[in-house]
Every structure is written in structure tokens, then in C-alpha cells.
Amino acid sequence: MILEFELKDIDGAREAWRSCVKTIPHQSFSFGKVWIHFANFEIRNGEDEGLSNGRKILGRAIGQTSNKPKRKIFDYYISLEKKLGEWDRCRTLYERWVEVLILSNQKASDVLNQYIDFEKSLNESDRVIALYQFGVSSTENLNLELKAKNEFELGLIEFYKEEFRYDEARELYKDLIEKSNESQLWISLALFESSILTFDQLEVLEQSDESNELEFVINDTHKENTRKIFQQALDHPGQLNENKISILEEWKRYESAHGDDNSLKSVEDKMPTIVKRRTLIDGNETEYLDFIFPEVKPKTPGLSKFLENAKKWAIQNK
């Protein structure tokens, strides 16, 4: 700094920076700030070649710290390219960052989310979707936990919602449910149906003046669609009793907020009776709770009546 600012010896300062980075044992550790200051020095003093030289130094920094990638270096380099409006260079850096993290067995989810936010800021919808899908499909390669994968899946659903691509969000929900059948996914899908614009509301939005804010109102279409999903969740083959209870409790809360006395009662009537039972485990009597759900009414009452009459006829004619 003294050579550059006080003595105005640019060549001497450059040699000092070069010597400084050479003395750092990069295989063991590195100082991100040193590389950043060196790059800044070249950008300030390199005249026509300053930016190019600065980029070379930052690229070299990334290469020499790849065993333990430095967030500060990537953050600074990307910030520099953003200021210059060099979007493709930013993309290249994000991709390199993710690659380096994978090769060094570090989690890449935070950086991938940062990359997604960058593309969102540019309104690059297709790129955003592609990155979310990459996160979902590359869990092992990205060294991600299952929780992070779920965050990418739910993040993609939320993005579809923001883009009014509701059918694609539904399809993703259904794919997730088919894989895991978690009660929370069913609940999320049911509530999703009451959080989006209906076809009529979308038409009003398209015809409205952009300066006028439209108030979102949950209407009968929302309620019908949400109730349909809740019922599908209960009727899903092999649905566990614990899942059914979670779904019914959430359905009750929904009806308390958006339904009426009749709709609330219809859900309460679906709740199970809790029965205490006893069983023997390793010779010891143990109590447990059993949940008895109301019997599902036959879907073909006419056929049931026919069978009932047939049984009566058979008894009478014995």
C-alpha cells in the first residue's frame, strides 16, 4: 500500500503483491482478502489491461484455493461482474463455484440458492426452473441432505405459483406425494388450492389497471378444490391412521377459518373414536390407543340394497 499510494511505485507494488501471494501455502490455507486486494490493485492501475489482469488474478485465486474454496473470493468476483453487467460471466462463476464445492465434498445448496436468486433478479424463469430441477435431481452429487432436496422441490412449487403456472405446481405436488405420501404434502397441496387465483380471478387481473391492487378473496371455487384434496388424502390407498388424523385436524382448522357450521360438522363427523386396547408384548400386558374411523358408506348403495334383500330372501326360503 505504501509503495502504491505514497511512493507511487506501481511496478514495485505489483512485485510486492506477487511475492505476497507466492509465500502463502495455498494447499494448507489461503487468505481471500490478499487475492482480492491484489486484484483491486491491478484494476486500479492496469490502465487498459487492468480489468483483464484483475480477472486473471481472481481466476488464479479460485484455482489455487479449490481444495478449500473461499466464499469471499467468489462473492467478490461475482459482485464485480454484476456491477459490470456481465451476466454470462456471473453464471460461469456460479457454476464453477458449485463444481468446486462438489469436488471438495462440501454442500452446495446455499450457492445454488444464491444462483437461483440471481436468475430470479433477471426474470430468467426458464433458467430458474432448470436450476431448481438440477437441485432436486442432483442431491447426492451436491452433497445435499434430504431436507435440502425438499427445499428445492418446495421452492420450485412456490416459483411456479409466483409465475401463475399452477398446473405444473400441482403435477410436482402429485409426484412428491406418489413418492412419499407424507401427510404434510397433502395438506400443503390442499391449502395451495386456496392460495392461488382462480380462472375468473386471473381474467380480472389481466383486465385490471396495474395501478389498482386487487384484494385476494377465498371463494367457493377455492373451498371446493381444497376440500376435494383433503378428501383425496383421506381416501388414498394405505393411508396411515396417524396421517389421517393430521389431515383431519388441518381440515378442521380450514373449515373453522373459511367454512360454516355445516362444513365444520361434516369434518368433525369424520374424526375417529379413540379406544384403549390391551395387548401382550413379551408376556407383559401393554395399553395402546386405537383409532376407529367411521365406516365409509358404499359407493354403490343400490347394489348394497340388492345384496341385503338377496340375503333376506335366502333366509326366508331355507
mmCIF file with all atom_site columns, C-alpha atoms in Angstrom, residues 76-208:
data_model
loop_
_atom_site.group_PDB
_atom_site.id
_atom_site.type_symbol
_atom_site.label_atom_id
_atom_site.label_alt_id
_atom_site.label_comp_id
_atom_site.label_asym_id
_atom_site.label_entity_id
_atom_site.label_seq_id
_atom_site.pdbx_PDB_ins_code
_atom_site.Cartn_x
_atom_site.Cartn_y
_atom_site.Cartn_z
_atom_site.occupancy
_atom_site.B_iso_or_equiv
_atom_site.pdbx_formal_charge
_atom_site.auth_seq_id
_atom_site.auth_comp_id
_atom_site.auth_asym_id
_atom_site.auth_atom_id
_atom_site.pdbx_PDB_model_num
ATOM 1   C CA . TYR A 1 76  ? -16.232 -10.558 -4.680  1.00 0.00 ? 76  TYR A CA 1
ATOM 2   C CA . TYR A 1 77  ? -15.667 -11.812 -8.240  1.00 0.00 ? 77  TYR A CA 1
ATOM 3   C CA . ILE A 1 78  ? -19.404 -12.281 -8.854  1.00 0.00 ? 78  ILE A CA 1
ATOM 4   C CA . SER A 1 79  ? -20.160 -8.874  -7.334  1.00 0.00 ? 79  SER A CA 1
ATOM 5   C CA . LEU A 1 80  ? -17.609 -7.310  -9.692  1.00 0.00 ? 80  LEU A CA 1
ATOM 6   C CA . GLU A 1 81  ? -19.190 -8.919  -12.763 1.00 0.00 ? 81  GLU A CA 1
ATOM 7   C CA . LYS A 1 82  ? -22.669 -7.896  -11.603 1.00 0.00 ? 82  LYS A CA 1
ATOM 8   C CA . LYS A 1 83  ? -21.562 -4.270  -11.417 1.00 0.00 ? 83  LYS A CA 1
ATOM 9   C CA . LEU A 1 84  ? -20.268 -4.584  -14.977 1.00 0.00 ? 84  LEU A CA 1
ATOM 10  C CA . GLY A 1 85  ? -23.497 -6.224  -16.159 1.00 0.00 ? 85  GLY A CA 1
ATOM 11  C CA . GLU A 1 86  ? -21.605 -9.323  -17.288 1.00 0.00 ? 86  GLU A CA 1
ATOM 12  C CA . TRP A 1 87  ? -24.398 -11.824 -16.632 1.00 0.00 ? 87  TRP A CA 1
ATOM 13  C CA . ASP A 1 88  ? -22.839 -14.743 -18.511 1.00 0.00 ? 88  ASP A CA 1
ATOM 14  C CA . ARG A 1 89  ? -19.607 -14.324 -16.577 1.00 0.00 ? 89  ARG A CA 1
ATOM 15  C CA . CYS A 1 90  ? -21.653 -14.408 -13.359 1.00 0.00 ? 90  CYS A CA 1
ATOM 16  C CA . ARG A 1 91  ? -23.254 -17.665 -14.480 1.00 0.00 ? 91  ARG A CA 1
ATOM 17  C CA . THR A 1 92  ? -19.874 -19.179 -15.280 1.00 0.00 ? 92  THR A CA 1
ATOM 18  C CA . LEU A 1 93  ? -18.631 -18.249 -11.815 1.00 0.00 ? 93  LEU A CA 1
ATOM 19  C CA . TYR A 1 94  ? -21.675 -19.686 -10.045 1.00 0.00 ? 94  TYR A CA 1
ATOM 20  C CA . GLU A 1 95  ? -21.308 -22.923 -11.995 1.00 0.00 ? 95  GLU A CA 1
ATOM 21  C CA . ARG A 1 96  ? -17.601 -23.085 -11.188 1.00 0.00 ? 96  ARG A CA 1
ATOM 22  C CA . TRP A 1 97  ? -18.363 -22.448 -7.509  1.00 0.00 ? 97  TRP A CA 1
ATOM 23  C CA . VAL A 1 98  ? -20.874 -25.303 -7.378  1.00 0.00 ? 98  VAL A CA 1
ATOM 24  C CA . GLU A 1 99  ? -18.415 -27.570 -9.185  1.00 0.00 ? 99  GLU A CA 1
ATOM 25  C CA . VAL A 1 100 ? -15.586 -26.747 -6.776  1.00 0.00 ? 100 VAL A CA 1
ATOM 26  C CA . LEU A 1 101 ? -17.803 -27.397 -3.750  1.00 0.00 ? 101 LEU A CA 1
ATOM 27  C CA . ILE A 1 102 ? -18.844 -30.777 -5.138  1.00 0.00 ? 102 ILE A CA 1
ATOM 28  C CA . LEU A 1 103 ? -15.244 -31.787 -5.837  1.00 0.00 ? 103 LEU A CA 1
ATOM 29  C CA . SER A 1 104 ? -14.204 -30.778 -2.301  1.00 0.00 ? 104 SER A CA 1
ATOM 30  C CA . ASN A 1 105 ? -17.144 -32.717 -0.756  1.00 0.00 ? 105 ASN A CA 1
ATOM 31  C CA . GLN A 1 106 ? -18.851 -29.621 0.597   1.00 0.00 ? 106 GLN A CA 1
ATOM 32  C CA . LYS A 1 107 ? -22.543 -28.790 0.493   1.00 0.00 ? 107 LYS A CA 1
ATOM 33  C CA . ALA A 1 108 ? -23.502 -26.695 -2.496  1.00 0.00 ? 108 ALA A CA 1
ATOM 34  C CA . SER A 1 109 ? -27.139 -25.915 -1.650  1.00 0.00 ? 109 SER A CA 1
ATOM 35  C CA . ASP A 1 110 ? -26.506 -22.363 -0.376  1.00 0.00 ? 110 ASP A CA 1
ATOM 36  C CA . VAL A 1 111 ? -24.573 -21.404 -3.503  1.00 0.00 ? 111 VAL A CA 1
ATOM 37  C CA . LEU A 1 112 ? -27.171 -22.991 -5.771  1.00 0.00 ? 112 LEU A CA 1
ATOM 38  C CA . ASN A 1 113 ? -29.882 -20.990 -3.999  1.00 0.00 ? 113 ASN A CA 1
ATOM 39  C CA . GLN A 1 114 ? -27.788 -17.852 -4.488  1.00 0.00 ? 114 GLN A CA 1
ATOM 40  C CA . TYR A 1 115 ? -27.515 -18.705 -8.192  1.00 0.00 ? 115 TYR A CA 1
ATOM 41  C CA . ILE A 1 116 ? -31.298 -19.177 -8.356  1.00 0.00 ? 116 ILE A CA 1
ATOM 42  C CA . ASP A 1 117 ? -31.871 -15.775 -6.722  1.00 0.00 ? 117 ASP A CA 1
ATOM 43  C CA . PHE A 1 118 ? -29.528 -14.215 -9.280  1.00 0.00 ? 118 PHE A CA 1
ATOM 44  C CA . GLU A 1 119 ? -31.569 -15.642 -12.173 1.00 0.00 ? 119 GLU A CA 1
ATOM 45  C CA . LYS A 1 120 ? -34.794 -14.545 -10.482 1.00 0.00 ? 120 LYS A CA 1
ATOM 46  C CA . SER A 1 121 ? -33.461 -10.988 -10.323 1.00 0.00 ? 121 SER A CA 1
ATOM 47  C CA . LEU A 1 122 ? -33.051 -11.120 -14.118 1.00 0.00 ? 122 LEU A CA 1
ATOM 48  C CA . ASN A 1 123 ? -36.540 -12.619 -14.615 1.00 0.00 ? 123 ASN A CA 1
ATOM 49  C CA . GLU A 1 124 ? -34.988 -15.657 -16.287 1.00 0.00 ? 124 GLU A CA 1
ATOM 50  C CA . SER A 1 125 ? -37.840 -18.059 -15.489 1.00 0.00 ? 125 SER A CA 1
ATOM 51  C CA . ASP A 1 126 ? -36.614 -20.993 -17.562 1.00 0.00 ? 126 ASP A CA 1
ATOM 52  C CA . ARG A 1 127 ? -33.154 -20.800 -16.018 1.00 0.00 ? 127 ARG A CA 1
ATOM 53  C CA . VAL A 1 128 ? -34.648 -20.638 -12.512 1.00 0.00 ? 128 VAL A CA 1
ATOM 54  C CA . ILE A 1 129 ? -36.727 -23.752 -13.153 1.00 0.00 ? 129 ILE A CA 1
ATOM 55  C CA . ALA A 1 130 ? -33.736 -25.584 -14.630 1.00 0.00 ? 130 ALA A CA 1
ATOM 56  C CA . LEU A 1 131 ? -31.635 -24.785 -11.551 1.00 0.00 ? 131 LEU A CA 1
ATOM 57  C CA . TYR A 1 132 ? -34.359 -25.944 -9.159  1.00 0.00 ? 132 TYR A CA 1
ATOM 58  C CA . GLN A 1 133 ? -34.686 -29.162 -11.150 1.00 0.00 ? 133 GLN A CA 1
ATOM 59  C CA . PHE A 1 134 ? -30.925 -29.605 -11.052 1.00 0.00 ? 134 PHE A CA 1
ATOM 60  C CA . GLY A 1 135 ? -31.020 -29.259 -7.268  1.00 0.00 ? 135 GLY A CA 1
ATOM 61  C CA . VAL A 1 136 ? -33.809 -31.840 -6.989  1.00 0.00 ? 136 VAL A CA 1
ATOM 62  C CA . SER A 1 137 ? -32.185 -34.380 -9.309  1.00 0.00 ? 137 SER A CA 1
ATOM 63  C CA . SER A 1 138 ? -28.603 -33.982 -8.077  1.00 0.00 ? 138 SER A CA 1
ATOM 64  C CA . THR A 1 139 ? -28.982 -34.487 -4.332  1.00 0.00 ? 139 THR A CA 1
ATOM 65  C CA . GLU A 1 140 ? -26.088 -36.923 -3.995  1.00 0.00 ? 140 GLU A CA 1
ATOM 66  C CA . ASN A 1 141 ? -23.747 -35.038 -6.327  1.00 0.00 ? 141 ASN A CA 1
ATOM 67  C CA . LEU A 1 142 ? -24.420 -31.785 -4.498  1.00 0.00 ? 142 LEU A CA 1
ATOM 68  C CA . ASN A 1 143 ? -23.702 -33.433 -1.122  1.00 0.00 ? 143 ASN A CA 1
ATOM 69  C CA . LEU A 1 144 ? -27.185 -32.426 -0.013  1.00 0.00 ? 144 LEU A CA 1
ATOM 70  C CA . GLU A 1 145 ? -29.283 -33.780 2.820   1.00 0.00 ? 145 GLU A CA 1
ATOM 71  C CA . LEU A 1 146 ? -32.853 -34.879 2.102   1.00 0.00 ? 146 LEU A CA 1
ATOM 72  C CA . LYS A 1 147 ? -34.092 -31.692 3.788   1.00 0.00 ? 147 LYS A CA 1
ATOM 73  C CA . ALA A 1 148 ? -32.226 -29.558 1.236   1.00 0.00 ? 148 ALA A CA 1
ATOM 74  C CA . LYS A 1 149 ? -33.709 -31.582 -1.618  1.00 0.00 ? 149 LYS A CA 1
ATOM 75  C CA . ASN A 1 150 ? -37.196 -30.974 -0.217  1.00 0.00 ? 150 ASN A CA 1
ATOM 76  C CA . GLU A 1 151 ? -36.423 -27.261 -0.020  1.00 0.00 ? 151 GLU A CA 1
ATOM 77  C CA . PHE A 1 152 ? -35.595 -27.207 -3.728  1.00 0.00 ? 152 PHE A CA 1
ATOM 78  C CA . GLU A 1 153 ? -38.816 -29.075 -4.529  1.00 0.00 ? 153 GLU A CA 1
ATOM 79  C CA . LEU A 1 154 ? -40.964 -26.752 -2.434  1.00 0.00 ? 154 LEU A CA 1
ATOM 80  C CA . GLY A 1 155 ? -39.035 -23.748 -3.742  1.00 0.00 ? 155 GLY A CA 1
ATOM 81  C CA . LEU A 1 156 ? -39.873 -24.799 -7.295  1.00 0.00 ? 156 LEU A CA 1
ATOM 82  C CA . ILE A 1 157 ? -43.549 -25.168 -6.359  1.00 0.00 ? 157 ILE A CA 1
ATOM 83  C CA . GLU A 1 158 ? -43.544 -21.675 -4.869  1.00 0.00 ? 158 GLU A CA 1
ATOM 84  C CA . PHE A 1 159 ? -41.876 -20.308 -8.007  1.00 0.00 ? 159 PHE A CA 1
ATOM 85  C CA . TYR A 1 160 ? -44.478 -21.979 -10.231 1.00 0.00 ? 160 TYR A CA 1
ATOM 86  C CA . LYS A 1 161 ? -47.110 -20.316 -8.054  1.00 0.00 ? 161 LYS A CA 1
ATOM 87  C CA . GLU A 1 162 ? -45.494 -16.881 -8.429  1.00 0.00 ? 162 GLU A CA 1
ATOM 88  C CA . GLU A 1 163 ? -45.410 -17.395 -12.203 1.00 0.00 ? 163 GLU A CA 1
ATOM 89  C CA . PHE A 1 164 ? -49.099 -18.494 -12.273 1.00 0.00 ? 164 PHE A CA 1
ATOM 90  C CA . ARG A 1 165 ? -48.007 -21.913 -13.567 1.00 0.00 ? 165 ARG A CA 1
ATOM 91  C CA . TYR A 1 166 ? -50.443 -23.705 -11.323 1.00 0.00 ? 166 TYR A CA 1
ATOM 92  C CA . ASP A 1 167 ? -50.783 -26.952 -13.277 1.00 0.00 ? 167 ASP A CA 1
ATOM 93  C CA . GLU A 1 168 ? -47.035 -27.529 -13.132 1.00 0.00 ? 168 GLU A CA 1
ATOM 94  C CA . ALA A 1 169 ? -47.077 -26.916 -9.382  1.00 0.00 ? 169 ALA A CA 1
ATOM 95  C CA . ARG A 1 170 ? -49.879 -29.464 -8.988  1.00 0.00 ? 170 ARG A CA 1
ATOM 96  C CA . GLU A 1 171 ? -48.002 -32.037 -11.036 1.00 0.00 ? 171 GLU A CA 1
ATOM 97  C CA . LEU A 1 172 ? -44.913 -31.619 -8.875  1.00 0.00 ? 172 LEU A CA 1
ATOM 98  C CA . TYR A 1 173 ? -47.015 -31.989 -5.715  1.00 0.00 ? 173 TYR A CA 1
ATOM 99  C CA . LYS A 1 174 ? -48.522 -35.196 -7.108  1.00 0.00 ? 174 LYS A CA 1
ATOM 100 C CA . ASP A 1 175 ? -45.088 -36.570 -7.995  1.00 0.00 ? 175 ASP A CA 1
ATOM 101 C CA . LEU A 1 176 ? -43.863 -35.895 -4.458  1.00 0.00 ? 176 LEU A CA 1
ATOM 102 C CA . ILE A 1 177 ? -46.964 -37.468 -2.919  1.00 0.00 ? 177 ILE A CA 1
ATOM 103 C CA . GLU A 1 178 ? -46.575 -40.538 -5.106  1.00 0.00 ? 178 GLU A CA 1
ATOM 104 C CA . LYS A 1 179 ? -43.024 -40.976 -3.798  1.00 0.00 ? 179 LYS A CA 1
ATOM 105 C CA . SER A 1 180 ? -43.632 -40.411 -0.083  1.00 0.00 ? 180 SER A CA 1
ATOM 106 C CA . ASN A 1 181 ? -47.362 -39.933 0.691   1.00 0.00 ? 181 ASN A CA 1
ATOM 107 C CA . GLU A 1 182 ? -46.480 -37.605 3.588   1.00 0.00 ? 182 GLU A CA 1
ATOM 108 C CA . SER A 1 183 ? -49.487 -36.006 5.254   1.00 0.00 ? 183 SER A CA 1
ATOM 109 C CA . GLN A 1 184 ? -47.781 -32.601 5.169   1.00 0.00 ? 184 GLN A CA 1
ATOM 110 C CA . LEU A 1 185 ? -47.569 -32.758 1.372   1.00 0.00 ? 185 LEU A CA 1
ATOM 111 C CA . TRP A 1 186 ? -51.291 -33.471 1.108   1.00 0.00 ? 186 TRP A CA 1
ATOM 112 C CA . ILE A 1 187 ? -52.029 -30.610 3.492   1.00 0.00 ? 187 ILE A CA 1
ATOM 113 C CA . SER A 1 188 ? -49.729 -28.275 1.574   1.00 0.00 ? 188 SER A CA 1
ATOM 114 C CA . LEU A 1 189 ? -51.434 -29.179 -1.716  1.00 0.00 ? 189 LEU A CA 1
ATOM 115 C CA . ALA A 1 190 ? -54.899 -28.674 -0.217  1.00 0.00 ? 190 ALA A CA 1
ATOM 116 C CA . LEU A 1 191 ? -54.006 -25.234 1.147   1.00 0.00 ? 191 LEU A CA 1
ATOM 117 C CA . PHE A 1 192 ? -52.228 -24.396 -2.117  1.00 0.00 ? 192 PHE A CA 1
ATOM 118 C CA . GLU A 1 193 ? -55.619 -24.659 -3.852  1.00 0.00 ? 193 GLU A CA 1
ATOM 119 C CA . SER A 1 194 ? -56.902 -21.849 -1.627  1.00 0.00 ? 194 SER A CA 1
ATOM 120 C CA . SER A 1 195 ? -53.838 -19.646 -2.101  1.00 0.00 ? 195 SER A CA 1
ATOM 121 C CA . ILE A 1 196 ? -53.892 -19.257 -5.887  1.00 0.00 ? 196 ILE A CA 1
ATOM 122 C CA . LEU A 1 197 ? -56.027 -17.226 -8.245  1.00 0.00 ? 197 LEU A CA 1
ATOM 123 C CA . THR A 1 198 ? -58.989 -18.963 -9.826  1.00 0.00 ? 198 THR A CA 1
ATOM 124 C CA . PHE A 1 199 ? -59.539 -18.776 -13.570 1.00 0.00 ? 199 PHE A CA 1
ATOM 125 C CA . ASP A 1 200 ? -62.065 -15.941 -13.091 1.00 0.00 ? 200 ASP A CA 1
ATOM 126 C CA . GLN A 1 201 ? -59.705 -14.044 -10.796 1.00 0.00 ? 201 GLN A CA 1
ATOM 127 C CA . LEU A 1 202 ? -56.896 -14.372 -13.330 1.00 0.00 ? 202 LEU A CA 1
ATOM 128 C CA . GLU A 1 203 ? -59.144 -12.888 -16.004 1.00 0.00 ? 203 GLU A CA 1
ATOM 129 C CA . VAL A 1 204 ? -59.989 -9.939  -13.747 1.00 0.00 ? 204 VAL A CA 1
ATOM 130 C CA . LEU A 1 205 ? -56.278 -9.455  -13.033 1.00 0.00 ? 205 LEU A CA 1
ATOM 131 C CA . GLU A 1 206 ? -55.409 -9.399  -16.740 1.00 0.00 ? 206 GLU A CA 1
ATOM 132 C CA . GLN A 1 207 ? -58.095 -6.799  -17.468 1.00 0.00 ? 207 GLN A CA 1
ATOM 133 C CA . SER A 1 208 ? -57.361 -4.578  -14.473 1.00 0.00 ? 208 SER A CA 1
#
